[in-house]
XYZ file of N, CA, C and O in Angstrom:
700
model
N 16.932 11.783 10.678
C 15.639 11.829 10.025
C 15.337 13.251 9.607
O 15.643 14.135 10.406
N 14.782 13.582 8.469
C 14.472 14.610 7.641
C 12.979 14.903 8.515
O 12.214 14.078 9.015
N 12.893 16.460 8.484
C 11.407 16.716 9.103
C 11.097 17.929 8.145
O 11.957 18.470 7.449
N 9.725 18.307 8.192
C 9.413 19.045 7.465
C 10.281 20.644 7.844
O 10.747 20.795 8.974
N 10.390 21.518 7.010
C 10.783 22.982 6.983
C 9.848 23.888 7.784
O 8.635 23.676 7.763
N 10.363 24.866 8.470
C 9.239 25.860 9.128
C 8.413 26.738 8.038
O 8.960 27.566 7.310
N 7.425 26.533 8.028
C 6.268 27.070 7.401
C 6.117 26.029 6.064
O 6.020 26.564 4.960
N 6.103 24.918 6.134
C 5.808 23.537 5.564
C 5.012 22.878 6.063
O 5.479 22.237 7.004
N 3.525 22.646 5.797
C 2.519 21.203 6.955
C 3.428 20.214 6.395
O 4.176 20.083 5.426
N 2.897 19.338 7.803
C 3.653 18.062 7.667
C 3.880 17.516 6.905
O 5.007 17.061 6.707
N 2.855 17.337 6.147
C 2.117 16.084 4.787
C 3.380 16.902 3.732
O 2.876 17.413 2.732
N 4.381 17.011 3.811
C 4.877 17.742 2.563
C 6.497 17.177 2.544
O 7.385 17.387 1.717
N 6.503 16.235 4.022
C 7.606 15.498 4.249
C 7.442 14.320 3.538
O 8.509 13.756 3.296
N 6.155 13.609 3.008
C 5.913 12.891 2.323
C 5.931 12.550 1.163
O 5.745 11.425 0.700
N 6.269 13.981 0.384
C 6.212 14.063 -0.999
C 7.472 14.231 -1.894
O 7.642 14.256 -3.113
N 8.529 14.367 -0.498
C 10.179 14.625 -0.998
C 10.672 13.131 -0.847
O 11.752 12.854 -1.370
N 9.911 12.054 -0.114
C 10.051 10.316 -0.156
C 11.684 10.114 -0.312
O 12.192 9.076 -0.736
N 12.583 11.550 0.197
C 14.018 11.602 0.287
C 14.545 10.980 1.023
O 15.695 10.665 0.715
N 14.084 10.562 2.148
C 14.162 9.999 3.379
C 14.460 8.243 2.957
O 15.346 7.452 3.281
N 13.218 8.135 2.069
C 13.073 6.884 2.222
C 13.686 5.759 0.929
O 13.166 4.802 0.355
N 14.968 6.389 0.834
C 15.421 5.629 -0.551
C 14.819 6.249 -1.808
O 14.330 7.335 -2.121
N 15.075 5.053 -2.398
C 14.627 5.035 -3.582
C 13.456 4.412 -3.619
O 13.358 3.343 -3.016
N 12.235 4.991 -4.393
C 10.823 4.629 -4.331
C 10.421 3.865 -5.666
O 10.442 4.623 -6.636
N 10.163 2.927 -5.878
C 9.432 2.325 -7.383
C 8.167 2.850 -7.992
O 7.420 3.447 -7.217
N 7.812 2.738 -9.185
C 6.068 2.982 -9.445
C 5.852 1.795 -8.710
O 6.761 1.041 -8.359
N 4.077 1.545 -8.364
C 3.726 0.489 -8.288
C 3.355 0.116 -9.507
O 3.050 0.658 -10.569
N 3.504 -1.371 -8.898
C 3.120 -2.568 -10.074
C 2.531 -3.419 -9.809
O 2.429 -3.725 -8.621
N 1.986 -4.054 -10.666
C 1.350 -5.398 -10.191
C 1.965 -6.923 -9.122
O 2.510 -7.748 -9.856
N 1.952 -7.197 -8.163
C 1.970 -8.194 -7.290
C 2.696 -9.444 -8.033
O 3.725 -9.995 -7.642
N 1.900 -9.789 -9.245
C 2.285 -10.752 -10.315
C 2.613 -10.053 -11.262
O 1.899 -9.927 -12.257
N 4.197 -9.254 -11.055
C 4.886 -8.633 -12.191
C 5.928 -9.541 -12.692
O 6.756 -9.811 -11.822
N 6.114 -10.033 -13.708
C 7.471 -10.893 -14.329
C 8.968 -10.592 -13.403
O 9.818 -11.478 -13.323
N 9.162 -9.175 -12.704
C 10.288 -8.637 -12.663
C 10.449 -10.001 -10.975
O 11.515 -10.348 -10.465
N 9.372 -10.342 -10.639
C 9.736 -10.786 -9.885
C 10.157 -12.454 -9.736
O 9.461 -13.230 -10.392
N 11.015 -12.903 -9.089
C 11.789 -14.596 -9.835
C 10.599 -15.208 -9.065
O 10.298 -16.318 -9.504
N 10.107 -14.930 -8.395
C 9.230 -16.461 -7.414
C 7.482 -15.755 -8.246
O 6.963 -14.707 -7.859
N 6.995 -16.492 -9.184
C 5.618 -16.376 -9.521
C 5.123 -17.707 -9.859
O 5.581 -18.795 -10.208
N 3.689 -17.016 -9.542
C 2.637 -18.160 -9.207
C 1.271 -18.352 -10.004
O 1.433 -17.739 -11.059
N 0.355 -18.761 -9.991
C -0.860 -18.505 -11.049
C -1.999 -17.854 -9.814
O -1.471 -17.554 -8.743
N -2.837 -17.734 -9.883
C -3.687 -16.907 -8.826
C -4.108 -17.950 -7.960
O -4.335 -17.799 -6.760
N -4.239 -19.347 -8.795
C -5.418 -20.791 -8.097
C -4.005 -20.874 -7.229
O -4.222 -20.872 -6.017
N -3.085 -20.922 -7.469
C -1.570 -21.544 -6.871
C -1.508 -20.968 -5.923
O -1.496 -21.769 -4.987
N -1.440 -19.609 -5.472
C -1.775 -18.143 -4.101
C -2.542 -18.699 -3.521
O -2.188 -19.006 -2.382
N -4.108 -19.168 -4.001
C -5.239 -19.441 -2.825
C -4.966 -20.517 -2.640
O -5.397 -20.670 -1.497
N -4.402 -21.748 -3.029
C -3.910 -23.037 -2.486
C -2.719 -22.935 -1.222
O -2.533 -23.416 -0.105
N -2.121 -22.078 -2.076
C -1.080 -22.041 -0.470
C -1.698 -21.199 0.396
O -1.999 -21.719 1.471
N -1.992 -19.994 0.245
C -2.399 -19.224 1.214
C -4.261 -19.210 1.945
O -5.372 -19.531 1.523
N -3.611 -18.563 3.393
C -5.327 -19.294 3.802
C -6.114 -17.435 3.125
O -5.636 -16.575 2.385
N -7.320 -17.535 3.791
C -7.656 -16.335 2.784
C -7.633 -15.219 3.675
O -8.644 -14.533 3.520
N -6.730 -14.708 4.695
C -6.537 -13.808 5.079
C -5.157 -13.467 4.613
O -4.619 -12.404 4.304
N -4.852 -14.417 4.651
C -3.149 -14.148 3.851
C -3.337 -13.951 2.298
O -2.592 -13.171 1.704
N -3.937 -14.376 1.894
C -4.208 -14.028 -0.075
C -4.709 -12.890 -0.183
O -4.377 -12.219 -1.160
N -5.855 -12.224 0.999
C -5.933 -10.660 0.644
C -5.210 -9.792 1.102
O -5.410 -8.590 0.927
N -4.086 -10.368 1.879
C -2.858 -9.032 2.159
C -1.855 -9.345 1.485
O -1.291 -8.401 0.930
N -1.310 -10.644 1.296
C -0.192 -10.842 0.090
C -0.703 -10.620 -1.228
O 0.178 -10.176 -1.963
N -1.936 -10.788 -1.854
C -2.033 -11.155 -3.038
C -2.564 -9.951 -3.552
O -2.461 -9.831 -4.773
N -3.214 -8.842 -2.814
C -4.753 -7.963 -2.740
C -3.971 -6.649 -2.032
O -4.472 -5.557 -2.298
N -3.146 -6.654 -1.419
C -2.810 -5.285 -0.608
C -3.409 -5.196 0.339
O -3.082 -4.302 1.119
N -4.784 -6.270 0.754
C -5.568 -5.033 2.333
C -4.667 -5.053 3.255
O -3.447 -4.948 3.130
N -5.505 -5.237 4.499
C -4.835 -4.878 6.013
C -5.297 -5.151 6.701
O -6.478 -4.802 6.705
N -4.864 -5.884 7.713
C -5.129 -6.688 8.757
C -5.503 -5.865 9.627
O -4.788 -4.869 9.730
N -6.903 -5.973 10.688
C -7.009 -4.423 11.737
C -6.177 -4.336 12.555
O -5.351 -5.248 12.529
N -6.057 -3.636 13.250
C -4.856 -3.502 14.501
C -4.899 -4.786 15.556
O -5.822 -5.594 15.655
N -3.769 -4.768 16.253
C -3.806 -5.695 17.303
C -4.580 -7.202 17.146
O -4.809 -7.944 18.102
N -4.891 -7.456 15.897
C -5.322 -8.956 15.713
C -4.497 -10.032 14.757
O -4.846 -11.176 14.467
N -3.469 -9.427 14.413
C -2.585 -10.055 13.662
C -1.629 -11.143 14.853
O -1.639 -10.733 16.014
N -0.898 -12.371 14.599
C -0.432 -13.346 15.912
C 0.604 -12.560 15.838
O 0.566 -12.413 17.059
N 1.672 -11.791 15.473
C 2.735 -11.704 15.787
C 2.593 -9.977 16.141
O 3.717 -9.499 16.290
N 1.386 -8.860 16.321
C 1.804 -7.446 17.172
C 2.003 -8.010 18.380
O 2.415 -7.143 19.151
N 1.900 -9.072 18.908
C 2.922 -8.991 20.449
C 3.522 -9.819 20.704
O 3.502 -10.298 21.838
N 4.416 -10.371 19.550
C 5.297 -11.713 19.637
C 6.609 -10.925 19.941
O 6.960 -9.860 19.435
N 7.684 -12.167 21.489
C 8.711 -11.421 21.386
C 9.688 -12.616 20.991
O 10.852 -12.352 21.292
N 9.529 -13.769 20.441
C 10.499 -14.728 20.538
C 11.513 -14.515 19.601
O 11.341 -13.886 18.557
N 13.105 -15.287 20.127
C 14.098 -15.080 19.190
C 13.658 -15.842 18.112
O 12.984 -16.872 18.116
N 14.339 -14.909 16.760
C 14.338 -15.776 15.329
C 13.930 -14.715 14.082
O 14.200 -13.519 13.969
N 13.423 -15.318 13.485
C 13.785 -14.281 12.208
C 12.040 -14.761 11.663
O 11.617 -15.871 11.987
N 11.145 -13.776 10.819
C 10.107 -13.230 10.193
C 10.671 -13.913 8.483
O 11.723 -13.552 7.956
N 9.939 -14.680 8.013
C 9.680 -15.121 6.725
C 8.645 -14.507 5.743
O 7.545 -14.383 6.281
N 8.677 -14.218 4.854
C 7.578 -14.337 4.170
C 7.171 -15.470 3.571
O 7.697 -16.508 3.171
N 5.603 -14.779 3.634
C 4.567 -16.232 3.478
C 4.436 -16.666 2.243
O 3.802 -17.677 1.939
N 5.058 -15.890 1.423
C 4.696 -16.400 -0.047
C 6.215 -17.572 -0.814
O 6.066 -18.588 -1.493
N 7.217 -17.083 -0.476
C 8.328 -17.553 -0.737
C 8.949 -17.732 -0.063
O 9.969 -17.822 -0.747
N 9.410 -17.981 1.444
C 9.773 -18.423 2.620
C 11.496 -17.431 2.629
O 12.597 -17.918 2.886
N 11.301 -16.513 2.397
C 12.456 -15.451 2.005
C 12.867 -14.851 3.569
O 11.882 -14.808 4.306
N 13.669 -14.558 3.964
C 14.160 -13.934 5.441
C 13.814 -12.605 5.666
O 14.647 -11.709 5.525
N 12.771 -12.410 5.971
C 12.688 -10.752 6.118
C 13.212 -9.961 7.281
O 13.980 -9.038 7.010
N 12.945 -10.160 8.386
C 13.344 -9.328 9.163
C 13.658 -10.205 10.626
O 13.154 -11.323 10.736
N 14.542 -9.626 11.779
C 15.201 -10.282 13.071
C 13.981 -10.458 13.859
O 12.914 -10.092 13.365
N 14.010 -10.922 14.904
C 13.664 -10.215 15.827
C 14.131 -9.151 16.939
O 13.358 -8.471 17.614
N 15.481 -9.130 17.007
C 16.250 -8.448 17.727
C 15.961 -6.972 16.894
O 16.706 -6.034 17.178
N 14.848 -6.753 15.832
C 15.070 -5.605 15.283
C 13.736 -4.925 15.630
O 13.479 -3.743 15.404
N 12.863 -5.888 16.249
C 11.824 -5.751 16.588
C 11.108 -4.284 17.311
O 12.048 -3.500 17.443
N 10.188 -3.820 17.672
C 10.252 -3.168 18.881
C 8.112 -2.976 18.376
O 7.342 -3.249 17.456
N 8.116 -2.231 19.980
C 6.985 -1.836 20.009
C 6.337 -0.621 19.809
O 6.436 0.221 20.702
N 5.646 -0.348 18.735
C 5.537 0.929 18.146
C 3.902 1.402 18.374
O 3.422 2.377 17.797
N 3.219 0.620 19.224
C 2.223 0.883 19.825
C 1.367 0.852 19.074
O 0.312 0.962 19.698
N 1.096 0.701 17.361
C 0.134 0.721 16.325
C -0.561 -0.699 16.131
O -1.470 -0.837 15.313
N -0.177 -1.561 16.779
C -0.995 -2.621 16.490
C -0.936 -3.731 15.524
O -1.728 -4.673 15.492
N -0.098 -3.576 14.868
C 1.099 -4.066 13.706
C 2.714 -4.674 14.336
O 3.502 -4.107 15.093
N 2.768 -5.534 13.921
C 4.326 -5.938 14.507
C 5.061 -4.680 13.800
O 4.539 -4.258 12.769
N 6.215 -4.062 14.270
C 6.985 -3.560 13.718
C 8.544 -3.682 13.793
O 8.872 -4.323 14.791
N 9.575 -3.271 13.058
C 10.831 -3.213 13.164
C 11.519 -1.802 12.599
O 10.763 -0.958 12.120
N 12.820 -1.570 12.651
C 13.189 -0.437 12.366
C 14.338 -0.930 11.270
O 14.891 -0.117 10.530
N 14.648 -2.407 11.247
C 15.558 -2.387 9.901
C 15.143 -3.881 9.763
O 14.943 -4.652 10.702
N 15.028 -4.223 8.129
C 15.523 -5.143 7.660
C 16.854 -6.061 7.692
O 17.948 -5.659 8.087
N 16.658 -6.976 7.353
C 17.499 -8.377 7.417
C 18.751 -8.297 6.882
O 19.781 -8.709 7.416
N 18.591 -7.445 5.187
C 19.770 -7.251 4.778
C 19.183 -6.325 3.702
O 18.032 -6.462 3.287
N 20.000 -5.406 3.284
C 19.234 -4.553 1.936
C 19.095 -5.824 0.618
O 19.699 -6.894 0.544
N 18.180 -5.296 -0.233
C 17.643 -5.943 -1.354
C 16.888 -6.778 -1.105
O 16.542 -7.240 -2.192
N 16.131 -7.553 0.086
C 15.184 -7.987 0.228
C 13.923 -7.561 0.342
O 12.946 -8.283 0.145
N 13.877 -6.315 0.681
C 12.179 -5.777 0.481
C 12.314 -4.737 -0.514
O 13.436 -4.252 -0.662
N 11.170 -4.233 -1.356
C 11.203 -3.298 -2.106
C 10.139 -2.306 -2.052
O 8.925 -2.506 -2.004
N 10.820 -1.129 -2.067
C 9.910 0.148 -1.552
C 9.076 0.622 -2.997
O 9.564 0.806 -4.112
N 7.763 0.738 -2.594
C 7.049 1.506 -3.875
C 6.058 2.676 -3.706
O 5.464 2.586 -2.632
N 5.827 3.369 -4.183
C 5.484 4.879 -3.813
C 3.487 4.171 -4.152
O 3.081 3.572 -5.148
N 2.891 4.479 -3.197
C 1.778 4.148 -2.936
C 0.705 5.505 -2.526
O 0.546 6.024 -1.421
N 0.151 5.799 -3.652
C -1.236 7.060 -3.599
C -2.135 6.465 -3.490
O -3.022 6.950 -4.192
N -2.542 5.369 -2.817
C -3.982 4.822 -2.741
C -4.302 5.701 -0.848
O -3.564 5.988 0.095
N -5.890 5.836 -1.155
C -6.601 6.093 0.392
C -6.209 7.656 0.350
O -6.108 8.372 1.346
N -6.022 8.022 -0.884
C -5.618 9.869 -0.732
C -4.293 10.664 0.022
O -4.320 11.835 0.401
N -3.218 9.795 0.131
C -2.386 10.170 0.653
C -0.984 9.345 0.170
O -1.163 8.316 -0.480
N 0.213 9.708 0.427
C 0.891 9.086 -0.496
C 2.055 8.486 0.814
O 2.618 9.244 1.604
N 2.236 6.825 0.787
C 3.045 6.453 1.491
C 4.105 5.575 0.853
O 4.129 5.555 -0.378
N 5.207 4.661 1.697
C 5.429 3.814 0.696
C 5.408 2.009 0.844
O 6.044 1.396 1.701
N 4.927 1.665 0.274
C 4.495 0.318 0.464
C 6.024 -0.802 0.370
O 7.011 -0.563 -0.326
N 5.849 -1.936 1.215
C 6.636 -2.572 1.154
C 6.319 -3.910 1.137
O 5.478 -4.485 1.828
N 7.258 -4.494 0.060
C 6.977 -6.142 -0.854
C 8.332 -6.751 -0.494
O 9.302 -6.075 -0.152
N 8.320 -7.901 -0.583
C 8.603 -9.324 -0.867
C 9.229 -8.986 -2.152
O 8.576 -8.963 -3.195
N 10.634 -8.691 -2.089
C 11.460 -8.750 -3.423
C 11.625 -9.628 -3.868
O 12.504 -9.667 -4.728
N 10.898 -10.794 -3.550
C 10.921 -12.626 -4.251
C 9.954 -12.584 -4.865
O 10.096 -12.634 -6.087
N 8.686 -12.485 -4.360
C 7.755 -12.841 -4.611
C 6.586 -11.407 -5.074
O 6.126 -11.553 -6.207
N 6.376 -10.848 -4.753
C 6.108 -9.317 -4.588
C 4.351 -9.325 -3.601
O 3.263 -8.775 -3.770
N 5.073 -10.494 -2.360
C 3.933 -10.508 -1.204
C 4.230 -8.782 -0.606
O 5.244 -8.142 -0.329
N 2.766 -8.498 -0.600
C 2.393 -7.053 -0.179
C 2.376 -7.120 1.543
O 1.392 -7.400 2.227
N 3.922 -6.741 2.099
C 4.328 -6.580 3.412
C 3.312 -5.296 4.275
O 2.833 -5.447 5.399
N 3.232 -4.631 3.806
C 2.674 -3.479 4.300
C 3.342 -2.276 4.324
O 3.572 -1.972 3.154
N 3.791 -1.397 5.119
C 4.497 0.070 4.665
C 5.115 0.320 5.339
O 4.966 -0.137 6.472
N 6.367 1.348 4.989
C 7.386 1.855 5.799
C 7.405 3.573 6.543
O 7.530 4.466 5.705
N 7.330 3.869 7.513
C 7.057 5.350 7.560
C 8.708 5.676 8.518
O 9.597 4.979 9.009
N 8.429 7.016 8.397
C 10.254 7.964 9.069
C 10.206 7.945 10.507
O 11.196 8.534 10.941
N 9.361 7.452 11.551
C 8.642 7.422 12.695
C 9.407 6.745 13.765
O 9.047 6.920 14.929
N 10.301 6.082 13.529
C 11.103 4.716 14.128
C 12.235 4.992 14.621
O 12.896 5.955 14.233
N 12.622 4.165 15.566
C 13.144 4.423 16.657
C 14.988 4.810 16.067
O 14.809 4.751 14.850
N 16.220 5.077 16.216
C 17.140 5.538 16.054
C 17.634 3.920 16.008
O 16.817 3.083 16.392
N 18.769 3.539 15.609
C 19.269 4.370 14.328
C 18.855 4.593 13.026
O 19.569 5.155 12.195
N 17.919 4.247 12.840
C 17.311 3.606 10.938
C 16.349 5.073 11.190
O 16.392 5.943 10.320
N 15.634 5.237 12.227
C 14.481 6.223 12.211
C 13.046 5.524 11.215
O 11.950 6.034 10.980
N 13.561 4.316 10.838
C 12.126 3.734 9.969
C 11.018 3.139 10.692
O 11.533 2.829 11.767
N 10.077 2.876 10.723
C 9.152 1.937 11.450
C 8.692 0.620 10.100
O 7.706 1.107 9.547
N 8.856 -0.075 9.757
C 8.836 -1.421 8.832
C 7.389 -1.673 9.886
O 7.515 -1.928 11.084
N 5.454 -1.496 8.899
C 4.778 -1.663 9.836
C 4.085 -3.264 8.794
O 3.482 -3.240 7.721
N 4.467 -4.437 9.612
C 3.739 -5.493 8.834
C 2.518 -6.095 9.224
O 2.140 -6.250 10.386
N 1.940 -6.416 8.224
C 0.821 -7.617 8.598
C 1.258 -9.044 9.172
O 2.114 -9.568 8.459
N 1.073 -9.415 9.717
C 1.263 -10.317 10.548
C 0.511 -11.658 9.437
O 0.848 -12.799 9.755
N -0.317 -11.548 8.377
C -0.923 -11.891 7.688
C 0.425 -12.488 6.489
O 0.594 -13.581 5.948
N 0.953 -11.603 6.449
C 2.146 -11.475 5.462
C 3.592 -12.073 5.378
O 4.489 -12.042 4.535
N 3.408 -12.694 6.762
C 5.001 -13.302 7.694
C 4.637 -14.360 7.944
O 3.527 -14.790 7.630
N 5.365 -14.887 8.461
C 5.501 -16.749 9.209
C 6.858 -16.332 10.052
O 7.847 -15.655 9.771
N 6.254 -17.363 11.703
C 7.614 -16.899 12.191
C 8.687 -18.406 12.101
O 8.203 -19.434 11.628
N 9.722 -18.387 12.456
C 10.883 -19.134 12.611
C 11.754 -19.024 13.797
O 12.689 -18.255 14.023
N 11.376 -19.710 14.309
C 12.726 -19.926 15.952
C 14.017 -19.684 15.330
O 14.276 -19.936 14.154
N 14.820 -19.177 16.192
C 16.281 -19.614 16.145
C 16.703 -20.864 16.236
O 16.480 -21.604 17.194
N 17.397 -21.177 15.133
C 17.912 -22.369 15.165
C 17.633 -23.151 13.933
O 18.412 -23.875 13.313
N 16.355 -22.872 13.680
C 15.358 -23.501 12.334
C 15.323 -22.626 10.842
O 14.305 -22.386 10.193
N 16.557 -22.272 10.537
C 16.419 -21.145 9.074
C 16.859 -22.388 8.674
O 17.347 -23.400 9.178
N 16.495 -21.936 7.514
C 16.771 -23.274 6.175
C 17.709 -22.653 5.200
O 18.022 -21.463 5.170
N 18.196 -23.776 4.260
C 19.130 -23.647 3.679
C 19.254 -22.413 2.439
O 18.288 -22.263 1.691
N 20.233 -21.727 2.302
C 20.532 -20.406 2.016
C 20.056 -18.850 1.863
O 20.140 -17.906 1.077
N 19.269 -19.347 3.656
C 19.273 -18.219 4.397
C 19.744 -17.831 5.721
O 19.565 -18.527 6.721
N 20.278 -16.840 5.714
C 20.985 -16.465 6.923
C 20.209 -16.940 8.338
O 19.089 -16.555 8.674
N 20.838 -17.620 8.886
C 20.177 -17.944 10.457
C 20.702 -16.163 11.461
O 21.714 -15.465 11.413
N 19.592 -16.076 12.133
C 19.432 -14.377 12.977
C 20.209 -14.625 13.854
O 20.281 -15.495 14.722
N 21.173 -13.248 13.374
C 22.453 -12.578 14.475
C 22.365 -12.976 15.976
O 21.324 -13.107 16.620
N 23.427 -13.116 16.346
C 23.202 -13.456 17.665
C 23.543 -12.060 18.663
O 24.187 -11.992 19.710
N 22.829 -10.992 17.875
C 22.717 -10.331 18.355
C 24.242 -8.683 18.971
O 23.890 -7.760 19.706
């Protein structure tokens, strides 16, 4: 993990986003680029309305009230918009913020990183490369080997036992 330079404030590790891949502009939620789209009435039909303002809207769920910051069961994290495989649980861990978190994704090309200046500070937001459900954000904070913390809404996921992945998606490593 990259840290800031001596005689650098912190906030300046944020702005080299070197760390963290490759960053996108943001875009709209309902951008064409993405294959799984919906009409807006179609979002609030499937989704209940805490899930339509973090998938559909960007907010954020407050800390520690989301069902899955203290879920430990085996299986794998879906998203709620397109039932896409996001993340293990074996990748899981506890990062004390109140947010489920993980330190790696499922497989690369399923989530997509986008450079996010909203709230006066610049982080990077992370979507649903199906659908472009607004996961929540990735920071350099996380535990070895990835060093990432993946911090989600719990709003934003559906979970899945082991055993129960559906057809052409990977059922979670056995570790």
């Amino acid at each position: 993990r990259l840290r800031p330079e001596r005689g650098h404030p912190p906030g300046l590790l944020l702005t080299a986003m070197s760390f963290f891949r490759k960053t996108d502009p943001l875009h709209p939620h309902d951008d064409p680029r993405y294959p799984v789209r919906k009409t807006e009435a179609e979002w609030r039909a499937q989704l209940d309305p805490m899930q339509f303002q973090v998938a559909r809207q960007a907010a954020t769920e407050r800390a520690f009230t989301g069902k899955y910051w203290d879920h430990w069961s085996d299986g794998a994290y879906r998203c709620v918009g397109c039932g896409q495989v996001l993340f293990e649980a074996e990748h899981k861990f506890d990062a004390g913020c109140g947010w489920p978190s993980w330190w790696k994704e499922i497989e690369p090309g399923r989530i997509e990183r986008l450079e996010d200046r909203s709230l006066g500070m610049l982080r990077v937001e992370v979507r649903c490369a199906r659908c472009g459900t607004h996961l929540g954000h990735v920071f350099d904070d996380g535990p070895e080997p990835s060093g990432e913390r993946y911090c989600i809404n719990s709003a934003a996921i559906d979970f899945v036992p082991r055993g129960d992945a559906g057809p052409g998606d990977p059922e979670p490593s056995a570790g």
